Amino acid sequence: MRRYKGVLLAAAMVAIGMTGARAQAPKTTLTVDMPGDVATMDPQLQWDTFSYTVYRNIFDNLVTRDTSGKIVGQVATAWHYKSPTQIVFTIRNDIHFQDGSKLTPQDVVFSVRRITNPAFKSPQLSQFDQITSAEVTGPNQVTLTTKTPYPVLLAQLVKLSIVPQAYVEKVGDTKFNEHPMGSGPYKLQDWQHGVQSVLVANTGYWRGKPPFEKVVFRAVPQDATRIADLRAGVADIIQNITPDDARALTSDHAVKVLVTPTERTGYLFINAQWGPTKDVRVRQAIAMAIDRNSLISALLGGYAKPVNILLTPASFGYQPDIKGWPYDPKKAAALIKEAGAQGATLTFLTSPAYPQNVVQAIQQMLDQVGLKVVIRMMDQPSYLRAREGAPQGAGSLGFGLWSCACQDADGTIWPLFHTGSIWSKYSNPAFDKAVDAARQTIDPKARLADYHTAFAILHQDVPGIGLYQADALYGARKELQWTPTPNEAFFVMDMKWK
Amino acid sequence: MLRHIAGRIGQAVVTTFGVLTLVFFLMRLSGDPTLLLVPQGSSAQQIAVLRHQLGFDRPLIVQYVAYLQQLLQGNLGISLVQRMPVASILGGRIPYTMELAAGSILVALGIGIPTGLVMAVWRGSLLERALAAVVFAGQSMPTFWSGILMILFFGVILGWLPTSGVAGLPSLIMPSIALGALSMASFARMTRIAVLDELSRDYVAAARARGLSLGATVARHVARNAAIPVVTVTALEIGNLLAGAVIVETVFAWPGIGQLAIQAIASRDFLVVQAIVLFVSFVFILMNLLADIVYAVIDPRIRFGH
């Protein structure tokens, strides 16, 4: 029925000369264009970018990151390690859910138990499955226990939304997904699947009054259409714009481009266990054949920064003093000759999720030093299956953008290169020892030293190379004030009109 | 006639079943959604746990039989990606697809048929050549290009129409034109050929000899006879339009079946893809059936079974 009211209203607008389309949204509403639709509103189910963008404005997290990237409290005010496997959180007692009920330590425990229960089938389980128990251990206290000392726990808990136990149990999981209710700054008013999600301000929010009365998240898959929406004033901020779009937007004085370096690393995987790249000299030659600076300036519009290792400075464990391989095509060609790999055919796996011009440029750079690179384009699920499968099926090369959403080396180089990990086509016991050690202590200094060792080994063995730290690009109305963060969070609470 | 229709329905059911089976196995041969759902860096064991929970580790044939059993009870299942009943996911999109199909068929028929008629009757004139250019443009402009051009011109520069979305009638105009343009060209060409064919018949000469004006001849006799091939094309075009217009829906952010199909395939949301296949097959069967019935109404020879 609501839709047909809309049709009537729109017909009336046509009648008065279609002036309505141009009119800017009243400033009490923020309209966001996302490339896709929300899959689930239940924050403990899907965590694709679009669902994540929307539901994190409805819920609060146990801890969060401030603008500098430091982990700070949100639902928890403080925490301390009781033992290397036990961490005690103090829970705020002034938070209320949107139905007026109080957020209690029991809700925190419930949230942890719900997402870690395998029967709940949460795709996010692997981020929390180190937690073996969650208990209320005092009036405002929750204790989490992990299997082993787990240094990345806090970084993972940044993503733990606190859900209301009483409400979830009352309405059930299915209805909770359709009608989510949290303690966050916004409430879900209307979810039109495939079209938009309308959020309204939770006026009693404990961190203060939310900046907009209403926030509309629209699903607009086509890049050019999102740009048109922004320029026509239909959208106030749009996600995922390309470097070309960003350049084009600079000529429009009503809009601006917001940029932030992220923890996402553009990298090249090199198969160390199969084919011509089994020879370390070929891998080192590949590392020297790639001109990162031209990739970034010519193809990414300068919206990226070269990296020396396969990690960005936005993540814990980054090693600024390990030199990357210099761009030296002559030396690369000589090394390939020495290895007897001239004209060797290398299969290069990629998917449409990655910038194809970068992939093609790498192909040319490698062809120039005497290799023969064949690009194999697959859709994302097939790419993942090949890349995570046996070494002989994983191609010689693969392009990827890696983000563990935890800003820690553990989430990057452990899965990519540890012996036996599905992503790894490489094995070195010394490397394994270093990253295993870094995973099992909560002492940051010891971890940094371990990662220094690990990255030094990777530098010599080259089972993959970091190419660049990707920027996140948003297009926004000039009046919108917001500083995007490296973890690509989209908290409306941090935005405001100028 | 009834027997004919029953036969067609029987064929259609067999075809649908075949297509569904093919889609079921092809989709699964190219991997399941587990890898897309888990966070990057999950271990083999963590992936195996989720795959088991979602039931994708069962033998394909077991999954297939379970699916058919469920389907026979009229249950399309629950989407494992959206955790919602597939019927309600699909049901939410069908009205949008129908709106867009109606809009574009209006554009296609409303412009295409008169254009074809005029081109046939005034064959060789300057007017025909001018209209031929319009038809040619409609047929050759790719929608991802014409759509974006329209958005920029009418949405951004002039500000007359909304750039995207489903805010009522104004937002239906541009997608309908973009999507209807190609069908418009087919209708115009089809009508032109059919009318030309009829105009060369003896009955037309006879009617003219009786002193009937050209306009009256076309309106009373030619149009009706020329309608039969056009009806066939219309039925097929409506089928096509209801099956979802992937590109137009993507360009205009129109939440119809086409967009849903693309998203469901990309995310390996098997049950949604299967439900869409069922829906599209159903639409085609229905349209063919309607065409058969309309033939009978227009052409007595078919009605009386000669």
PDB file of C-alpha atoms in Angstrom, chain A residues 282-397:
ATOM      1  CA  VAL A 282      61.930 -16.648 -10.736  1.00  0.00           C
ATOM      2  CA  ARG A 283      59.939 -15.334  -7.782  1.00  0.00           C
ATOM      3  CA  GLN A 284      62.611 -12.790  -6.933  1.00  0.00           C
ATOM      4  CA  ALA A 285      62.759 -11.742 -10.587  1.00  0.00           C
ATOM      5  CA  ILE A 286      58.992 -11.199 -10.586  1.00  0.00           C
ATOM      6  CA  ALA A 287      59.348  -9.010  -7.507  1.00  0.00           C
ATOM      7  CA  MET A 288      61.910  -6.879  -9.336  1.00  0.00           C
ATOM      8  CA  ALA A 289      59.929  -6.693 -12.585  1.00  0.00           C
ATOM      9  CA  ILE A 290      56.975  -4.815 -11.132  1.00  0.00           C
ATOM     10  CA  ASP A 291      56.959  -1.048 -11.131  1.00  0.00           C
ATOM     11  CA  ARG A 292      54.636  -0.204  -8.266  1.00  0.00           C
ATOM     12  CA  ASN A 293      54.873   3.533  -8.759  1.00  0.00           C
ATOM     13  CA  SER A 294      53.628   3.449 -12.349  1.00  0.00           C
ATOM     14  CA  LEU A 295      50.800   1.104 -11.412  1.00  0.00           C
ATOM     15  CA  ILE A 296      49.690   3.560  -8.782  1.00  0.00           C
ATOM     16  CA  SER A 297      50.121   6.791 -10.720  1.00  0.00           C
ATOM     17  CA  ALA A 298      48.922   5.603 -14.127  1.00  0.00           C
ATOM     18  CA  LEU A 299      46.173   3.151 -13.239  1.00  0.00           C
ATOM     19  CA  LEU A 300      45.006   3.911  -9.728  1.00  0.00           C
ATOM     20  CA  GLY A 301      45.025   7.683 -10.163  1.00  0.00           C
ATOM     21  CA  GLY A 302      47.468   8.006  -7.289  1.00  0.00           C
ATOM     22  CA  TYR A 303      44.851   6.624  -4.883  1.00  0.00           C
ATOM     23  CA  ALA A 304      47.175   4.071  -3.261  1.00  0.00           C
ATOM     24  CA  LYS A 305      50.601   3.931  -1.634  1.00  0.00           C
ATOM     25  CA  PRO A 306      53.397   1.521  -2.496  1.00  0.00           C
ATOM     26  CA  VAL A 307      54.235  -0.995   0.248  1.00  0.00           C
ATOM     27  CA  ASN A 308      57.534  -2.695   1.007  1.00  0.00           C
ATOM     28  CA  ILE A 309      55.989  -5.798   2.585  1.00  0.00           C
ATOM     29  CA  LEU A 310      52.664  -7.584   2.413  1.00  0.00           C
ATOM     30  CA  LEU A 311      51.048  -5.465   5.129  1.00  0.00           C
ATOM     31  CA  THR A 312      50.091  -1.827   5.524  1.00  0.00           C
ATOM     32  CA  PRO A 313      51.161   0.667   8.178  1.00  0.00           C
ATOM     33  CA  ALA A 314      47.534   0.600   9.371  1.00  0.00           C
ATOM     34  CA  SER A 315      48.107  -2.877  10.824  1.00  0.00           C
ATOM     35  CA  PHE A 316      49.947  -4.130  13.882  1.00  0.00           C
ATOM     36  CA  GLY A 317      53.181  -5.883  12.945  1.00  0.00           C
ATOM     37  CA  TYR A 318      54.102  -3.546  10.102  1.00  0.00           C
ATOM     38  CA  GLN A 319      57.889  -3.411   9.534  1.00  0.00           C
ATOM     39  CA  PRO A 320      59.024  -0.118   8.004  1.00  0.00           C
ATOM     40  CA  ASP A 321      62.708  -1.085   7.950  1.00  0.00           C
ATOM     41  CA  ILE A 322      62.445  -4.148   5.709  1.00  0.00           C
ATOM     42  CA  LYS A 323      63.304  -2.937   2.235  1.00  0.00           C
ATOM     43  CA  GLY A 324      61.113  -4.101  -0.596  1.00  0.00           C
ATOM     44  CA  TRP A 325      62.566  -5.397  -3.860  1.00  0.00           C
ATOM     45  CA  PRO A 326      63.622  -2.459  -6.054  1.00  0.00           C
ATOM     46  CA  TYR A 327      62.197  -2.098  -9.561  1.00  0.00           C
ATOM     47  CA  ASP A 328      64.977  -3.452 -11.772  1.00  0.00           C
ATOM     48  CA  PRO A 329      63.753  -5.089 -14.997  1.00  0.00           C
ATOM     49  CA  LYS A 330      67.305  -5.695 -16.280  1.00  0.00           C
ATOM     50  CA  LYS A 331      68.311  -7.647 -13.219  1.00  0.00           C
ATOM     51  CA  ALA A 332      64.957  -9.449 -13.324  1.00  0.00           C
ATOM     52  CA  ALA A 333      65.504 -10.532 -16.939  1.00  0.00           C
ATOM     53  CA  ALA A 334      69.009 -11.732 -16.113  1.00  0.00           C
ATOM     54  CA  LEU A 335      67.760 -13.732 -13.137  1.00  0.00           C
ATOM     55  CA  ILE A 336      65.074 -15.392 -15.267  1.00  0.00           C
ATOM     56  CA  LYS A 337      67.689 -16.310 -17.829  1.00  0.00           C
ATOM     57  CA  GLU A 338      69.877 -17.740 -15.053  1.00  0.00           C
ATOM     58  CA  ALA A 339      66.946 -19.831 -13.828  1.00  0.00           C
ATOM     59  CA  GLY A 340      66.315 -21.045 -17.369  1.00  0.00           C
ATOM     60  CA  ALA A 341      62.744 -19.819 -17.205  1.00  0.00           C
ATOM     61  CA  GLN A 342      62.658 -17.665 -20.347  1.00  0.00           C
ATOM     62  CA  GLY A 343      59.327 -17.980 -22.093  1.00  0.00           C
ATOM     63  CA  ALA A 344      57.868 -20.069 -19.253  1.00  0.00           C
ATOM     64  CA  THR A 345      54.078 -19.850 -19.163  1.00  0.00           C
ATOM     65  CA  LEU A 346      52.588 -18.516 -15.934  1.00  0.00           C
ATOM     66  CA  THR A 347      48.849 -18.680 -15.308  1.00  0.00           C
ATOM     67  CA  PHE A 348      47.599 -15.548 -13.585  1.00  0.00           C
ATOM     68  CA  LEU A 349      44.350 -15.996 -11.620  1.00  0.00           C
ATOM     69  CA  THR A 350      42.023 -13.071 -11.185  1.00  0.00           C
ATOM     70  CA  SER A 351      38.351 -12.209 -10.738  1.00  0.00           C
ATOM     71  CA  PRO A 352      36.202  -9.191 -11.644  1.00  0.00           C
ATOM     72  CA  ALA A 353      36.429  -8.103  -8.014  1.00  0.00           C
ATOM     73  CA  TYR A 354      39.913  -6.735  -8.692  1.00  0.00           C
ATOM     74  CA  PRO A 355      41.117  -3.878 -10.927  1.00  0.00           C
ATOM     75  CA  GLN A 356      41.679  -5.525 -14.302  1.00  0.00           C
ATOM     76  CA  ASN A 357      43.911  -2.777 -15.645  1.00  0.00           C
ATOM     77  CA  VAL A 358      46.371  -3.468 -12.833  1.00  0.00           C
ATOM     78  CA  VAL A 359      46.319  -7.185 -13.613  1.00  0.00           C
ATOM     79  CA  GLN A 360      46.963  -6.524 -17.297  1.00  0.00           C
ATOM     80  CA  ALA A 361      49.768  -4.085 -16.544  1.00  0.00           C
ATOM     81  CA  ILE A 362      51.482  -6.683 -14.344  1.00  0.00           C
ATOM     82  CA  GLN A 363      51.119  -9.179 -17.186  1.00  0.00           C
ATOM     83  CA  GLN A 364      52.932  -6.796 -19.520  1.00  0.00           C
ATOM     84  CA  MET A 365      55.661  -6.001 -17.007  1.00  0.00           C
ATOM     85  CA  LEU A 366      56.364  -9.703 -16.573  1.00  0.00           C
ATOM     86  CA  ASP A 367      56.229 -10.379 -20.316  1.00  0.00           C
ATOM     87  CA  GLN A 368      58.899  -7.725 -20.745  1.00  0.00           C
ATOM     88  CA  VAL A 369      61.378  -9.586 -18.545  1.00  0.00           C
ATOM     89  CA  GLY A 370      60.966 -12.803 -20.528  1.00  0.00           C
ATOM     90  CA  LEU A 371      57.995 -14.631 -18.993  1.00  0.00           C
ATOM     91  CA  LYS A 372      54.766 -15.499 -20.730  1.00  0.00           C
ATOM     92  CA  VAL A 373      51.789 -14.634 -18.540  1.00  0.00           C
ATOM     93  CA  VAL A 374      48.304 -15.918 -19.329  1.00  0.00           C
ATOM     94  CA  ILE A 375      45.445 -14.249 -17.461  1.00  0.00           C
ATOM     95  CA  ARG A 376      42.714 -16.568 -16.253  1.00  0.00           C
ATOM     96  CA  MET A 377      39.625 -14.610 -15.332  1.00  0.00           C
ATOM     97  CA  MET A 378      37.032 -16.401 -13.184  1.00  0.00           C
ATOM     98  CA  ASP A 379      34.074 -15.306 -11.130  1.00  0.00           C
ATOM     99  CA  GLN A 380      34.798 -14.787  -7.448  1.00  0.00           C
ATOM    100  CA  PRO A 381      33.634 -18.177  -6.107  1.00  0.00           C
ATOM    101  CA  SER A 382      35.626 -20.043  -8.761  1.00  0.00           C
ATOM    102  CA  TYR A 383      38.650 -17.845  -8.123  1.00  0.00           C
ATOM    103  CA  LEU A 384      38.478 -18.574  -4.404  1.00  0.00           C
ATOM    104  CA  ARG A 385      38.109 -22.275  -5.051  1.00  0.00           C
ATOM    105  CA  ALA A 386      41.163 -22.388  -7.316  1.00  0.00           C
ATOM    106  CA  ARG A 387      43.224 -20.092  -5.121  1.00  0.00           C
ATOM    107  CA  GLU A 388      42.386 -22.022  -1.937  1.00  0.00           C
ATOM    108  CA  GLY A 389      42.817 -25.414  -3.582  1.00  0.00           C
ATOM    109  CA  ALA A 390      45.841 -27.631  -4.285  1.00  0.00           C
ATOM    110  CA  PRO A 391      49.079 -25.919  -5.483  1.00  0.00           C
ATOM    111  CA  GLN A 392      48.863 -27.411  -8.994  1.00  0.00           C
ATOM    112  CA  GLY A 393      45.433 -25.861  -9.553  1.00  0.00           C
ATOM    113  CA  ALA A 394      46.160 -22.482  -7.995  1.00  0.00           C
ATOM    114  CA  GLY A 395      47.968 -20.941 -10.955  1.00  0.00           C
ATOM    115  CA  SER A 396      51.469 -19.484 -10.842  1.00  0.00           C
ATOM    116  CA  LEU A 397      50.290 -16.001  -9.967  1.00  0.00           C
TER     117      LEU A 397
END
